[in-house]
Coordinates of C-alpha atoms in Angstrom, one line a residue:
M776 CA -8.5 -22.2 -6.7
N777 CA -7.0 -19.9 -9.2
S778 CA -5.9 -16.8 -7.1
H779 CA -6.4 -14.4 -10.3
V780 CA -10.4 -15.4 -10.2
S781 CA -10.3 -12.7 -7.4
R782 CA -8.4 -9.9 -9.1
T783 CA -9.4 -7.2 -11.3
F784 CA -8.6 -3.7 -12.5
V785 CA -10.1 -0.4 -12.5
P786 CA -8.9 3.0 -13.8
T787 CA -7.2 5.7 -11.8
L788 CA -8.7 9.2 -12.2
P789 CA -8.1 10.5 -15.4
A790 CA -4.2 11.6 -15.7
C791 CA -5.2 15.3 -16.0
A792 CA -7.2 15.2 -12.8
Y793 CA -3.8 15.3 -10.9
S794 CA -2.3 18.3 -12.5
S795 CA -5.5 20.1 -13.8
P796 CA -5.8 23.7 -12.2
D797 CA -9.4 23.9 -13.0
R798 CA -9.8 20.6 -11.1
H799 CA -7.7 22.0 -8.0
R800 CA -9.9 24.6 -7.7
L801 CA -13.1 22.8 -7.9
E802 CA -11.6 20.2 -5.2
F803 CA -10.9 22.9 -2.9
D804 CA -14.2 24.6 -3.2
K805 CA -15.9 21.3 -3.0
I806 CA -14.0 19.1 -0.8
F807 CA -11.7 21.1 1.3
R808 CA -14.1 23.9 1.8
R809 CA -17.1 21.4 2.7
D810 CA -15.6 18.4 4.3
W811 CA -14.0 18.1 8.2
I812 CA -10.4 19.1 8.1
Y813 CA -8.1 17.9 10.7
V814 CA -6.2 20.6 12.2
L815 CA -4.7 19.7 15.7
H816 CA -5.1 18.1 19.0
K817 CA -6.2 19.8 22.0
S818 CA -2.7 18.8 24.0
Q819 CA -1.6 21.4 22.0
L820 CA -3.4 24.4 23.2
P821 CA -2.7 22.8 27.0
E822 CA -4.1 26.6 28.5
S823 CA -5.9 29.4 27.9
G824 CA -4.8 31.8 25.7
C825 CA -2.8 29.0 23.9
F826 CA -3.2 29.7 20.3
E827 CA -1.7 28.1 17.1
T828 CA -2.5 29.2 13.2
F829 CA -3.2 26.5 10.3
D830 CA -3.6 27.0 6.7
I831 CA -5.9 24.9 4.6
G832 CA -4.3 26.2 1.1
E833 CA -4.9 29.7 1.0
V834 CA -7.1 29.8 3.9
P835 CA -5.5 30.9 7.0
L836 CA -7.0 29.8 10.5
L837 CA -6.2 30.4 14.0
I838 CA -7.3 28.0 16.8
V839 CA -7.6 29.5 20.0
R840 CA -8.3 27.9 23.8
G841 CA -10.7 30.6 25.2
A842 CA -10.7 31.7 28.8
D843 CA -13.9 29.7 28.9
D844 CA -11.8 26.5 28.0
Q845 CA -13.6 26.4 24.7
I846 CA -11.3 25.5 21.7
R847 CA -12.5 28.0 18.7
T848 CA -11.4 28.3 15.1
F849 CA -11.2 31.7 13.3
Y850 CA -10.4 32.9 9.8
N851 CA -6.9 34.4 10.9
V852 CA -8.0 37.9 9.2
C853 CA -8.8 41.3 10.8
Q854 CA -12.0 42.4 9.8
H855 CA -10.9 45.8 9.1
R856 CA -8.7 45.4 6.2
G857 CA -8.1 41.8 5.9
H858 CA -4.4 41.9 7.6
I859 CA -3.0 38.3 8.7
L860 CA -3.9 38.8 12.5
A861 CA -1.6 36.3 14.1
E862 CA 1.6 34.1 13.3
G863 CA 3.1 30.8 14.3
R864 CA 2.1 29.6 17.9
G865 CA 2.2 30.8 21.5
Q866 CA -0.1 32.2 24.5
A867 CA -2.1 35.5 24.5
G868 CA -4.6 37.3 26.3
H869 CA -5.6 38.9 23.0
F870 CA -4.8 39.6 19.5
T871 CA -3.8 42.8 18.0
C872 CA -3.4 43.1 14.3
R873 CA 0.0 44.9 13.7
Y874 CA -1.6 47.1 10.8
H875 CA -3.9 49.6 12.6
A876 CA -3.9 47.7 16.1
W877 CA -7.8 46.5 16.3
T878 CA -7.5 44.3 18.9
Y879 CA -9.5 41.3 19.3
Q880 CA -10.6 38.9 22.7
T881 CA -9.8 35.0 22.7
D882 CA -13.4 34.7 22.1
G883 CA -12.9 36.5 18.7
T884 CA -15.0 39.6 19.8
L885 CA -13.4 42.9 19.2
R886 CA -12.1 44.6 22.4
G887 CA -10.8 48.1 20.9
A888 CA -10.0 50.1 17.5
P889 CA -7.9 53.2 18.0
G890 CA -10.2 56.4 17.3
M891 CA -13.3 54.9 17.6
R892 CA -15.9 53.0 19.7
V893 CA -16.6 49.6 19.0
E894 CA -20.5 50.0 19.3
E895 CA -20.3 52.4 16.2
L896 CA -18.8 49.7 14.1
P897 CA -21.3 47.5 11.7
A898 CA -22.0 44.4 13.5
C899 CA -20.1 42.3 11.1
R900 CA -16.9 44.1 12.0
K901 CA -17.3 43.3 15.9
A902 CA -15.7 39.9 16.0
L903 CA -13.4 37.3 13.9
R904 CA -15.6 35.6 11.6
E905 CA -15.8 31.9 13.3
V906 CA -15.3 28.6 11.7
E907 CA -17.1 25.5 12.7
T908 CA -14.9 23.4 14.9
Y909 CA -15.9 19.6 16.4
V910 CA -13.7 18.0 19.0
R911 CA -13.6 14.3 19.3
D912 CA -11.4 12.4 22.0
G913 CA -8.8 15.5 21.8
F914 CA -8.9 15.7 18.4
V915 CA -9.8 19.2 16.6
F916 CA -11.8 19.1 13.0
V917 CA -13.1 22.4 10.9
R918 CA -15.2 22.9 8.7
L919 CA -15.2 25.9 6.6
E920 CA -18.7 25.6 5.3
P921 CA -21.9 24.3 6.5
S922 CA -23.1 20.9 5.8
E923 CA -25.6 18.4 6.6
E924 CA -23.0 15.6 7.0
D925 CA -22.7 14.6 10.3
F926 CA -19.4 14.0 11.6
E927 CA -20.4 11.3 14.0
E928 CA -22.4 9.3 11.5
K929 CA -19.3 9.1 9.1
F930 CA -16.3 8.4 11.8
S931 CA -17.8 7.2 15.1
G932 CA -17.2 3.6 13.9
F933 CA -13.4 4.8 13.6
F934 CA -13.1 6.5 16.8
D935 CA -14.5 3.0 18.5
E936 CA -11.9 1.0 16.7
L937 CA -9.0 3.5 17.7
H938 CA -9.9 3.2 21.3
A939 CA -10.1 -0.4 20.7
K940 CA -6.6 -0.6 19.4
L941 CA -4.9 2.2 21.6
P942 CA -6.0 1.4 25.5
A943 CA -3.7 4.4 26.2
L944 CA -5.4 7.0 23.9
S945 CA -6.5 9.2 26.9
T946 CA -3.2 9.7 28.2
L947 CA -1.4 10.5 24.5
R948 CA -0.2 14.1 24.4
F949 CA 1.1 15.9 21.5
A950 CA 5.0 15.2 21.0
R951 CA 6.5 17.0 17.9
R952 CA 5.0 18.0 14.5
F953 CA 7.3 17.3 10.9
T954 CA 6.2 19.4 8.0
A955 CA 7.4 18.8 4.4
E956 CA 6.1 20.2 1.1
V957 CA 6.1 18.0 -2.1
D958 CA 6.2 18.4 -5.9
G959 CA 2.9 16.3 -6.1
N960 CA -0.8 16.4 -6.3
W961 CA -2.4 15.8 -3.0
K962 CA -4.5 12.9 -4.3
I963 CA -1.4 10.9 -5.3
M964 CA 0.0 11.6 -2.0
V965 CA -3.3 10.2 -0.3
E966 CA -3.3 7.3 -2.9
N967 CA 0.3 6.2 -1.6
Y968 CA -0.8 5.8 2.2
L969 CA -3.6 3.6 1.5
E970 CA -2.2 0.6 -0.1
C971 CA 0.6 -1.7 0.9
Y972 CA 1.2 -3.0 -2.5
H973 CA 4.5 -0.8 -2.8
C974 CA 5.7 -1.5 0.8
S975 CA 7.9 -4.3 -0.4
P976 CA 9.5 -2.8 -3.1
T977 CA 10.2 0.5 -2.0
H978 CA 10.3 0.5 2.2
P979 CA 13.0 -2.4 2.9
A980 CA 13.0 -1.3 6.8
L981 CA 9.5 -1.6 7.0
T982 CA 9.2 -5.2 5.6
E983 CA 11.1 -6.0 9.0
L984 CA 8.9 -3.9 11.3
M985 CA 5.7 -5.8 10.1
C986 CA 4.6 -8.6 8.5
I987 CA 3.4 -7.3 4.8
P988 CA 2.2 -10.7 3.8
E989 CA -0.3 -10.6 6.5
F990 CA -1.3 -7.2 5.6
R991 CA -5.7 -6.7 6.1
V992 CA -7.6 -4.1 4.5
D993 CA -11.1 -3.5 6.2
Q994 CA -13.0 -0.8 4.1
K995 CA -15.6 1.5 5.6
P996 CA -18.2 3.9 3.7
W997 CA -15.9 6.9 4.7
Y998 CA -12.8 5.3 5.8
V999 CA -10.4 2.4 5.5
S1000 CA -8.7 0.2 8.4
T1001 CA -5.4 -1.6 7.7
S1002 CA -3.3 -3.9 9.9
A1003 CA -0.4 -6.3 10.1
P1004 CA 1.2 -8.0 12.8
A1005 CA 4.5 -6.7 14.2
G1006 CA 7.8 -7.8 12.5
K1007 CA 11.1 -8.5 14.4
P1008 CA 11.7 -5.8 17.7
D1009 CA 15.1 -5.6 16.5
N1010 CA 14.8 -4.4 12.9
S1011 CA 16.4 -1.8 10.6
A1012 CA 13.7 0.7 11.2
F1013 CA 13.8 1.3 15.0
S1014 CA 14.4 -1.3 17.7
Y1015 CA 11.6 -1.7 20.9
T1016 CA 11.8 -3.8 23.8
P1017 CA 8.8 -6.0 24.1
H1018 CA 6.8 -5.3 27.1
E1019 CA 3.3 -6.1 28.7
G1020 CA 0.9 -3.4 27.3
M1021 CA 3.1 -2.8 24.1
Q1022 CA 1.7 -2.2 20.6
T1023 CA 1.9 -5.9 18.7
D1024 CA 0.6 -4.7 15.4
F1025 CA 1.0 -1.9 13.0
T1026 CA -2.6 -0.3 12.6
G1027 CA -3.6 2.3 10.4
W1028 CA -6.5 4.1 9.3
G1029 CA -7.3 6.4 6.5
L1030 CA -10.0 9.0 6.8
F1031 CA -11.5 11.0 3.8
P1032 CA -10.4 13.2 2.5
N1033 CA -7.0 13.5 3.4
L1034 CA -6.0 12.1 6.8
T1035 CA -4.1 8.8 8.1
F1036 CA -3.7 7.7 11.8
N1037 CA -1.3 5.3 12.4
I1038 CA -0.1 3.2 15.3
F1039 CA 3.4 1.6 15.7
P1040 CA 4.6 -1.6 16.8
G1041 CA 6.2 -0.7 20.4
Q1042 CA 5.5 1.6 23.4
Q1043 CA 1.6 3.4 23.0
N1044 CA 2.0 5.8 20.1
L1045 CA 0.1 7.4 17.5
L1046 CA 0.9 9.3 14.3
I1047 CA -1.6 11.4 12.5
F1048 CA -0.7 12.4 8.9
H1049 CA -2.6 15.1 6.9
M1050 CA -2.0 15.9 3.6
L1051 CA -3.0 19.1 2.1
P1052 CA -3.4 20.9 -1.6
L1053 CA -0.9 24.2 -1.9
S1054 CA -1.7 24.1 -5.4
A1055 CA -2.4 21.6 -8.2
E1056 CA 1.1 20.3 -8.4
R1057 CA 2.4 20.9 -4.7
S1058 CA 1.1 19.7 -1.5
V1059 CA 2.3 19.7 2.1
G1060 CA 2.4 16.4 4.5
I1061 CA 2.3 17.6 8.0
C1062 CA 2.9 14.3 10.5
D1063 CA 1.9 15.0 14.2
Y1064 CA 3.4 12.2 16.7
F1065 CA 1.9 11.5 20.0
F1066 CA 3.3 9.5 23.2
V1067 CA 2.1 8.8 26.9
D1068 CA 1.8 12.3 28.4
G1069 CA 3.8 13.4 25.1
Q1070 CA 7.2 12.1 26.8
I1071 CA 9.9 11.5 23.9
D1072 CA 12.4 8.5 25.1
S1073 CA 15.1 7.0 23.1
E1074 CA 12.6 4.6 21.4
A1075 CA 10.3 7.4 20.7
E1076 CA 13.1 9.3 19.3
A1077 CA 14.3 6.6 17.2
L1078 CA 10.7 6.1 15.5
M1079 CA 10.5 9.5 14.8
A1080 CA 13.8 9.7 13.0
W1081 CA 13.3 6.9 10.9
E1082 CA 9.4 7.6 10.0
G1083 CA 10.2 11.4 9.7
N1084 CA 13.7 11.0 7.7
I1085 CA 13.7 7.9 6.1
L1086 CA 10.0 6.6 5.5
E1087 CA 8.6 9.8 4.5
R1088 CA 11.7 10.5 2.3
E1089 CA 10.9 7.5 0.5
D1090 CA 7.2 8.0 0.0
N1091 CA 7.9 11.6 -1.1
E1092 CA 10.0 10.2 -4.0
L1093 CA 7.4 8.1 -5.1
I1094 CA 4.6 10.9 -5.1
V1095 CA 7.1 13.0 -6.9
S1096 CA 7.8 10.3 -9.7
A1097 CA 4.2 9.5 -10.2
H1098 CA 3.1 13.0 -10.5
R1099 CA 5.6 13.5 -13.0
G1100 CA 4.4 10.4 -15.1
M1101 CA 0.9 11.4 -14.7
R1102 CA 1.3 15.0 -15.8
S1103 CA 3.8 13.6 -18.9
G1104 CA 0.9 12.7 -21.5
A1105 CA 2.1 9.1 -21.6
L1106 CA -1.2 7.7 -19.6
E1107 CA -4.9 8.7 -19.9
S1108 CA -5.0 7.0 -16.4
G1109 CA -3.4 4.6 -14.3
I1110 CA -5.0 1.3 -13.0
F1111 CA -5.8 0.0 -9.5
V1112 CA -5.2 -3.9 -8.8
I1113 CA -8.2 -5.1 -7.0
D1114 CA -7.6 -8.1 -5.3
E1115 CA -10.1 -9.4 -2.6
A1116 CA -7.9 -12.4 -1.5
N1117 CA -4.5 -10.7 -1.3
H1118 CA -4.7 -7.4 0.7
A1119 CA -0.8 -6.9 0.7
V1120 CA -1.6 -6.2 -3.0
T1121 CA -4.9 -4.8 -3.5
E1122 CA -5.7 -1.1 -4.2
A1123 CA -9.3 -1.1 -3.4
P1124 CA -9.3 1.6 -1.0
L1125 CA -7.9 4.0 -3.5
A1126 CA -10.3 3.3 -6.1
H1127 CA -12.9 4.0 -3.2
F1128 CA -11.5 7.0 -2.1
N1129 CA -11.5 8.3 -6.0
M1130 CA -15.0 7.6 -6.1
L1131 CA -15.7 9.5 -3.3
F1132 CA -13.7 12.4 -4.5
E1133 CA -16.0 12.5 -7.9
R1134 CA -19.0 12.1 -5.7
A1135 CA -17.9 15.1 -3.9
L1136 CA -17.2 17.0 -6.9
A1137 CA -20.7 16.4 -7.9
R1138 CA -22.3 18.4 -4.8
V1139 CA -24.7 21.0 -5.5

């Protein structure tokens, strides 16, 4: 059989779509304001009053576990004069604005404002502005603007697959976060993590950690699943000791619009990588690592050191280079290789996600 029969080619987005400020603004309004965006895991807020700040582009958010144990998300903006309310992460019984000392409870209600009674204020000033929040298996997603799209309808299949592949999911806890800003468009970053065509040429250690020729892709309407058998336990990425109950595959998922979940061979583990635009030509990648009870042993340390310092550096260099080429004027667009027979080569998920991007931009 001719192997080329199954191979076709489709164009990428227009090259200008990766650097246009107008396109960036449209994507932010139509995608990042209206789709579910992952922010953190509930284990990052272990007790009442624990909070963490998180930015989606220029939108500052405050995620809090309240006294009633409920996790809520607010715009991290005082309702008096717009001052940013909280910084970083921590634990607090209330939040006091540094500008004029307006003070809010952990459920977002205004507790006090110097020189006036709370009841005399307009109703819209008596509480922080809340953001829609959805928690699934401990993973916290937010949506800045309401939409009729149902979270479970889009992603319940992914969570079923995650449970099946990760038996220890309920015992995993947040361990560490790595953050890196990159001079490249967020869509180039997403595209890079949805295919393994580039793995053999650019990730030498990864070729020992997983059997790339056996890489498989399973495409769903709103996410894609990828998998490959583990390679050698003693490899140049990180070594692990084979044992009963270990992860025997590399498994990954890409969720629309900007999120990947990844399981590496070895102990029970999970890496969540979220990609966010800072501008049309600059992005931030956030890697969250999870292990059983959040415990970091020598194997976990080695995994994070390789993934965070080597694999991510290799990928970031690719993203920067691809972005420079797309903005150079040398191409009207690139092409995606679609190969139904060779999943280690196919870029079909990228074409699918770009179709979803374009469909999102057409929303009324």
